[in-house]
Amino acid sequence: MTDTRSTPPASGDAPAATPDRRSPVTLSDVARASGVSLATASRAVNGSARKVRPDLHARVLAAAAQLGYTANGPAQAMARGRTSVLGLVVQDIADPYFSTMAAGVVRGAEQRGLVVTIGTTGRDPAKEAQHVAALRGQRASAVVVVGSRTDDAAVQARLAEEVAAFEASGGRAVLVSQESLPVDTVVVENEQGAEALVRALTERGHERFAVLAGPPGLLTARDRLAGFRAGAAAGGGRVVDDLVLHGDFTRDGGHAAMHRLLDSGFDRGCVLAVNDVMAVGAMAALRERGVDLPGAVAVAGFDDISTLRDVTPALTTVRLPLQEIGERAVELLLDEEGGGPRTVRVRGEVVLRASTPDLRRR
Amino acid sequence: MTDTRSTPPASGDAPAATPDRRSPVTLSDVARASGVSLATASRAVNGSARKVRPDLHARVLAAAAQLGYTANGPAQAMARGRTSVLGLVVQDIADPYFSTMAAGVVRGAEQRGLVVTIGTTGRDPAKEAQHVAALRGQRASAVVVVGSRTDDAAVQARLAEEVAAFEASGGRAVLVSQESLPVDTVVVENEQGAEALVRALTERGHERFAVLAGPPGLLTARDRLAGFRAGAAAGGGRVVDDLVLHGDFTRDGGHAAMHRLLDSGFDRGCVLAVNDVMAVGAMAALRERGVDLPGAVAVAGFDDISTLRDVTPALTTVRLPLQEIGERAVELLLDEEGGGPRTVRVRGEVVLRASTPDLRRR
DNA sequence: TATCGTGAGGAAAGCGCTATCCAACCACGG
DNA sequence: CCGTGGTTGGATAGCGCTTTCCTCACGATA
């Protein structure tokens, strides 16, 4: 197995390239110019398994640089039967959760000479499978799906089917966050993180918890909710069922849910949001209603989105190494597969900040 | 490797497609299965200029569906001489400024059946040209470079050269934010927006302005600074030169610059940051030093990053339609070119919030 | 010196698809 | 009944590159 990637070894700073040439320079041109055969030129320009005599090798490279040769990607892809494309599928690239992860994927991919394409689903899980299918048509060599994890069995089955087809056609696939499928996966330990968060809060004297729980069908949200419950129970506190409100997984979802919670008479306790943006929405709602934050109502989130680290009061949350998750996904992609599907588990780290004051020291 | 495909011509077998087929189905398979020539199959499967008799057309489509045919992207690209890839080059996809714009580009591209690839420069302007070159090698049909706009002439020249080469090879290019090059461009009216912001602030009674100005070589930052100066002058206020501090274009850059500003004795006035993330960093610094915000020191930013809309006090800024900019760039790309390079100008809108109180009403 | 193994260059066969060119075939009009 | 366009299918020539094979030269072994 050669791991000679096709990354043009041409040093980035070619001395006198002439990229203004009109009709594209082909490898044949290079071969002709350097007086070797097409085959030799090909072997010299990319790192083939076969060796080329040093002087010829240098001559070809020089000619390539002089002519401003750039390999024709599609042609290479076709001859090889595979592109060097990594397809990334996310819900919404403007969402910091996904864009941070994407940054990790892009970094990992660029290091390895892969091009990243990005597809978005706009929170429609059915589109994930469509994107994977399209990527298969493009002969992408890898795909990373940062999933939504719904509980819609038909949708999941469709995705599983497409991912299987993708792998069957020779590509590698990694899912982030949905371990139910038989594929390499990076999972976030949502439940464990949520539980640890609430344990830390009960230690600080918080006892009465409300939850802004996100959409009912979203497994990520559900896991976090379960973790909140477990943590509360373990710490002797409790999550009152009446105080579990569902809503969108967005800032506005949190904002609306918090208003509803206040409408229902809630005016003291700790509000746990299943992600940071919802928590921030909740804080906005509390401010609008003139509630003492964090005196009367404390708030905590999940994710530790970096652009949200400067809200006031500083938000207690569970830090997820989002960028690292992206990088790990790429690693998983490129490592030789051992046996069955592997799973990388990533833990969050509880970060206590001012939005959840220590009640016992007060 | 023989490819004796045992394509079962038995039709009407199962209505469901069989995407689990191992060796990829080619157009030849479809042609054979439907009893037409390869040429006809090609014409039927994609929208060729040539017409195909309706019954044949239907038969080919049926066979394609039945066999689970997916076109081989690279092969099509090679035969056509062009892919349907739009290359997007940004500095950092985790930065909300770029990710929001990227979302606009992705949306526009997906609507038009283009695949978006994303390249990042990590704030190194020289990498922009490299990415454009690579995209040319991939025979991308379009490229959008969201630029850094440095004043490094050599770097700019290199980019101009690569973009020209890209266009010469038949692709379309659009730059965002750097109008100095002879290419279609979307420019943000930074100076105008900055001036309008400061005018609005002087109307509210602000008179003494400090500026967190970003890197000296960054033209975007420089334009905004110029706008601040113009606005202050017009409104009878002033930007004291001693109070113009340079630093990174990031949250930490703003944070550090604000600390320096406070160290220098600044303790009253309005701080203008050249972007929102710097403004937020500055607010954090003020909080750390116990400065009355916005009482003693007011703060304003630029961009109106949506995840930053919930900081306290709410940040006065200039709203930029980031997502729309991305979409406009794609439009520019696909429209038939008229004559010379076109320029789309986008204005910002001043948004006054609590971080810059109205001094006269107080 | 004759033979074999090895290493490296060259010719050429595709990769899967599009597009050009040809050949049928049709419906007319003369 | 034959000539003329106008259609539409089919054969086929590539697109630019990788990758077998094949060949040849060279040095080592007998």
CSV table of N, CA and C in Angstrom, one decimal, chain A residues 273-353:
chain,number,residue,atom,x,y,z
A,273,ALA,N,-29.8,24.4,30.4
A,273,ALA,CA,-30.2,24.3,29.0
A,273,ALA,C,-29.3,23.3,28.3
A,274,VAL,N,-29.9,22.6,27.3
A,274,VAL,CA,-29.1,21.5,26.7
A,274,VAL,C,-28.0,22.0,25.8
A,275,ASN,N,-28.0,23.2,25.5
A,275,ASN,CA,-26.7,23.7,24.9
A,275,ASN,C,-26.6,25.2,25.2
A,276,ASP,N,-25.4,25.7,24.8
A,276,ASP,CA,-25.0,27.1,25.2
A,276,ASP,C,-25.9,28.2,24.5
A,277,VAL,N,-26.2,28.0,23.3
A,277,VAL,CA,-27.0,29.0,22.6
A,277,VAL,C,-28.4,29.1,23.2
A,278,MET,N,-29.0,28.0,23.6
A,278,MET,CA,-30.2,28.1,24.3
A,278,MET,C,-30.1,28.8,25.7
A,279,ALA,N,-29.0,28.5,26.4
A,279,ALA,CA,-28.8,29.1,27.7
A,279,ALA,C,-28.7,30.6,27.5
A,280,VAL,N,-28.0,31.0,26.4
A,280,VAL,CA,-27.9,32.5,26.2
A,280,VAL,C,-29.2,33.1,25.9
A,281,GLY,N,-30.0,32.4,25.2
A,281,GLY,CA,-31.4,32.9,24.9
A,281,GLY,C,-32.2,33.0,26.2
A,282,ALA,N,-32.0,32.0,27.1
A,282,ALA,CA,-32.7,32.0,28.4
A,282,ALA,C,-32.2,33.2,29.2
A,283,MET,N,-30.9,33.5,29.2
A,283,MET,CA,-30.4,34.6,29.9
A,283,MET,C,-31.0,35.9,29.4
A,284,ALA,N,-31.2,36.0,28.1
A,284,ALA,CA,-31.8,37.2,27.5
A,284,ALA,C,-33.2,37.3,28.1
A,285,ALA,N,-33.9,36.2,28.1
A,285,ALA,CA,-35.3,36.3,28.6
A,285,ALA,C,-35.4,36.7,30.0
A,286,LEU,N,-34.5,36.2,30.8
A,286,LEU,CA,-34.5,36.5,32.2
A,286,LEU,C,-34.2,38.0,32.4
A,287,ARG,N,-33.3,38.5,31.6
A,287,ARG,CA,-33.0,39.9,31.7
A,287,ARG,C,-34.2,40.8,31.3
A,288,GLU,N,-34.9,40.3,30.3
A,288,GLU,CA,-36.1,41.0,29.8
A,288,GLU,C,-37.2,41.1,30.9
A,289,ARG,N,-37.2,40.0,31.7
A,289,ARG,CA,-38.3,39.9,32.7
A,289,ARG,C,-37.8,40.5,34.0
A,290,GLY,N,-36.6,41.0,34.0
A,290,GLY,CA,-36.1,41.6,35.3
A,290,GLY,C,-35.8,40.7,36.4
A,291,VAL,N,-35.5,39.4,36.0
A,291,VAL,CA,-35.2,38.4,37.1
A,291,VAL,C,-33.8,38.6,37.5
A,292,ASP,N,-33.5,38.4,38.8
A,292,ASP,CA,-32.2,38.5,39.3
A,292,ASP,C,-31.3,37.3,38.8
A,293,LEU,N,-30.4,37.6,37.9
A,293,LEU,CA,-29.5,36.5,37.4
A,293,LEU,C,-28.1,36.8,37.8
A,294,PRO,N,-27.4,36.0,38.5
A,294,PRO,CA,-27.8,34.6,38.8
A,294,PRO,C,-28.3,34.5,40.2
A,295,GLY,N,-28.7,35.6,40.9
A,295,GLY,CA,-29.2,35.5,42.2
A,295,GLY,C,-30.4,34.6,42.4
A,296,ALA,N,-31.5,34.9,41.7
A,296,ALA,CA,-32.7,34.1,41.9
A,296,ALA,C,-32.6,32.9,41.0
A,297,VAL,N,-32.3,33.2,39.8
A,297,VAL,CA,-32.2,32.1,38.8
A,297,VAL,C,-30.8,31.9,38.3
A,298,ALA,N,-30.2,30.7,38.4
A,298,ALA,CA,-28.9,30.4,37.8
A,298,ALA,C,-29.1,29.8,36.5
A,299,VAL,N,-28.1,29.8,35.6
A,299,VAL,CA,-28.3,29.2,34.3
A,299,VAL,C,-27.0,28.4,34.0
A,300,ALA,N,-27.1,27.3,33.3
A,300,ALA,CA,-26.0,26.6,32.8
A,300,ALA,C,-26.3,26.1,31.4
A,301,GLY,N,-25.2,25.9,30.6
A,301,GLY,CA,-25.4,25.5,29.3
A,301,GLY,C,-24.6,24.2,29.0
A,302,PHE,N,-24.2,24.0,27.7
A,302,PHE,CA,-23.5,22.8,27.3
A,302,PHE,C,-22.8,23.1,26.0
A,303,ASP,N,-21.6,22.8,25.9
A,303,ASP,CA,-20.7,23.0,24.6
A,303,ASP,C,-19.5,23.9,24.9
A,304,ASP,N,-19.7,24.9,25.6
A,304,ASP,CA,-18.7,25.9,25.8
A,304,ASP,C,-18.3,26.5,24.5
A,305,ILE,N,-19.2,27.1,23.8
A,305,ILE,CA,-19.0,27.8,22.5
A,305,ILE,C,-18.1,29.0,22.8
A,306,SER,N,-17.0,29.1,22.1
A,306,SER,CA,-16.0,30.1,22.4
A,306,SER,C,-16.5,31.6,22.3
A,307,THR,N,-17.3,31.8,21.3
A,307,THR,CA,-17.8,33.2,21.1
A,307,THR,C,-18.8,33.6,22.2
A,308,LEU,N,-19.2,32.6,23.0
A,308,LEU,CA,-20.2,32.9,24.0
A,308,LEU,C,-19.5,33.0,25.4
A,309,ARG,N,-18.2,33.0,25.4
A,309,ARG,CA,-17.5,32.9,26.7
A,309,ARG,C,-17.5,34.3,27.4
A,310,ASP,N,-17.9,35.3,26.7
A,310,ASP,CA,-17.9,36.6,27.3
A,310,ASP,C,-19.3,37.2,27.7
A,311,VAL,N,-20.2,36.3,27.7
A,311,VAL,CA,-21.5,36.8,28.2
A,311,VAL,C,-21.5,37.1,29.7
A,312,THR,N,-22.4,37.9,30.1
A,312,THR,CA,-22.4,38.2,31.5
A,312,THR,C,-23.8,37.8,32.1
A,313,PRO,N,-23.8,37.1,33.2
A,313,PRO,CA,-22.7,36.5,33.9
A,313,PRO,C,-22.1,35.4,33.1
A,314,ALA,N,-20.8,35.1,33.3
A,314,ALA,CA,-20.1,34.1,32.6
A,314,ALA,C,-20.9,32.8,32.7
A,315,LEU,N,-21.0,32.1,31.6
A,315,LEU,CA,-21.9,30.9,31.6
A,315,LEU,C,-21.2,29.6,32.1
A,316,THR,N,-21.8,29.0,33.1
A,316,THR,CA,-21.4,27.7,33.5
A,316,THR,C,-21.8,26.7,32.4
A,317,THR,N,-20.9,25.7,32.1
A,317,THR,CA,-21.2,24.9,30.9
A,317,THR,C,-20.4,23.6,31.0
A,318,VAL,N,-20.5,22.8,30.0
A,318,VAL,CA,-19.6,21.6,29.8
A,318,VAL,C,-18.8,21.8,28.6
A,319,ARG,N,-17.5,21.9,28.7
A,319,ARG,CA,-16.7,22.2,27.6
A,319,ARG,C,-16.5,21.0,26.7
A,320,LEU,N,-16.8,21.1,25.5
A,320,LEU,CA,-16.6,20.1,24.5
A,320,LEU,C,-15.4,20.5,23.6
A,321,PRO,N,-14.5,19.6,23.4
A,321,PRO,CA,-13.3,19.9,22.5
A,321,PRO,C,-13.8,19.8,21.1
A,322,LEU,N,-14.6,20.7,20.6
A,322,LEU,CA,-15.2,20.6,19.3
A,322,LEU,C,-14.2,20.5,18.2
A,323,GLN,N,-13.2,21.3,18.2
A,323,GLN,CA,-12.2,21.3,17.1
A,323,GLN,C,-11.5,20.0,17.1
A,324,GLU,N,-11.1,19.5,18.3
A,324,GLU,CA,-10.5,18.2,18.4
A,324,GLU,C,-11.3,17.1,17.9
A,325,ILE,N,-12.6,17.2,18.1
A,325,ILE,CA,-13.5,16.2,17.6
A,325,ILE,C,-13.4,16.1,16.1
A,326,GLY,N,-13.4,17.2,15.5
A,326,GLY,CA,-13.2,17.2,14.0
A,326,GLY,C,-11.9,16.5,13.6
A,327,GLU,N,-10.8,16.9,14.3
A,327,GLU,CA,-9.6,16.3,14.0
A,327,GLU,C,-9.5,14.8,14.2
A,328,ARG,N,-10.1,14.4,15.3
A,328,ARG,CA,-10.2,13.0,15.6
A,328,ARG,C,-10.9,12.2,14.5
A,329,ALA,N,-12.0,12.8,14.1
A,329,ALA,CA,-12.8,12.2,13.0
A,329,ALA,C,-11.9,11.9,11.8
A,330,VAL,N,-11.1,12.9,11.4
A,330,VAL,CA,-10.3,12.7,10.3
A,330,VAL,C,-9.2,11.6,10.5
A,331,GLU,N,-8.7,11.6,11.7
A,331,GLU,CA,-7.7,10.5,12.0
A,331,GLU,C,-8.4,9.2,11.8
A,332,LEU,N,-9.5,9.0,12.4
A,332,LEU,CA,-10.3,7.8,12.3
A,332,LEU,C,-10.4,7.4,10.8
A,333,LEU,N,-10.7,8.4,10.0
A,333,LEU,CA,-10.9,8.2,8.6
A,333,LEU,C,-9.7,7.6,7.9
A,334,LEU,N,-8.5,8.1,8.3
A,334,LEU,CA,-7.3,7.7,7.6
A,334,LEU,C,-6.6,6.5,8.1
A,335,ASP,N,-6.8,6.2,9.4
A,335,ASP,CA,-6.2,5.0,10.0
A,335,ASP,C,-6.7,3.8,9.3
A,336,GLU,N,-5.8,2.8,9.2
A,336,GLU,CA,-6.3,1.6,8.6
A,336,GLU,C,-7.3,1.0,9.6
A,337,GLU,N,-8.3,0.4,9.0
A,337,GLU,CA,-9.3,-0.1,9.8
A,337,GLU,C,-8.9,-1.4,10.4
A,338,GLY,N,-9.2,-1.6,11.7
A,338,GLY,CA,-8.8,-2.8,12.4
A,338,GLY,C,-9.8,-3.9,12.1
A,339,GLY,N,-10.8,-4.0,12.9
A,339,GLY,CA,-11.8,-5.0,12.6
A,339,GLY,C,-13.1,-4.4,12.4
A,340,GLY,N,-14.0,-4.4,13.4
A,340,GLY,CA,-15.3,-3.8,13.2
A,340,GLY,C,-15.3,-2.3,13.4
A,341,PRO,N,-16.4,-1.7,13.4
A,341,PRO,CA,-16.5,-0.3,13.6
A,341,PRO,C,-15.9,0.1,14.9
A,342,ARG,N,-15.1,1.2,14.9
A,342,ARG,CA,-14.5,1.7,16.1
A,342,ARG,C,-15.3,2.9,16.6
A,343,THR,N,-15.1,3.1,17.9
A,343,THR,CA,-15.8,4.3,18.5
A,343,THR,C,-14.8,5.0,19.3
A,344,VAL,N,-14.7,6.3,19.1
A,344,VAL,CA,-13.9,7.2,19.9
A,344,VAL,C,-14.8,8.0,20.8
A,345,ARG,N,-14.6,7.9,22.1
A,345,ARG,CA,-15.5,8.6,23.0
A,345,ARG,C,-14.8,9.9,23.5
A,346,VAL,N,-15.5,11.0,23.5
A,346,VAL,CA,-15.0,12.2,23.9
A,346,VAL,C,-15.8,12.7,25.1
A,347,ARG,N,-15.0,13.1,26.1
A,347,ARG,CA,-15.7,13.6,27.3
A,347,ARG,C,-15.7,15.1,27.4
A,348,GLY,N,-16.7,15.6,28.0
A,348,GLY,CA,-16.8,17.0,28.2
A,348,GLY,C,-16.2,17.3,29.6
A,349,GLU,N,-15.9,18.6,29.8
A,349,GLU,CA,-15.3,19.0,31.1
A,349,GLU,C,-16.2,20.1,31.7
A,350,VAL,N,-16.6,19.9,32.9
A,350,VAL,CA,-17.4,20.9,33.6
A,350,VAL,C,-16.7,22.2,33.8
A,351,VAL,N,-17.3,23.3,33.4
A,351,VAL,CA,-16.6,24.6,33.7
A,351,VAL,C,-17.6,25.4,34.5
A,352,LEU,N,-17.3,25.6,35.7
A,352,LEU,CA,-18.2,26.4,36.6
A,352,LEU,C,-17.8,27.9,36.5
A,353,ARG,N,-18.8,28.7,36.2
A,353,ARG,CA,-18.6,30.1,36.1
A,353,ARG,C,-19.6,30.9,36.9
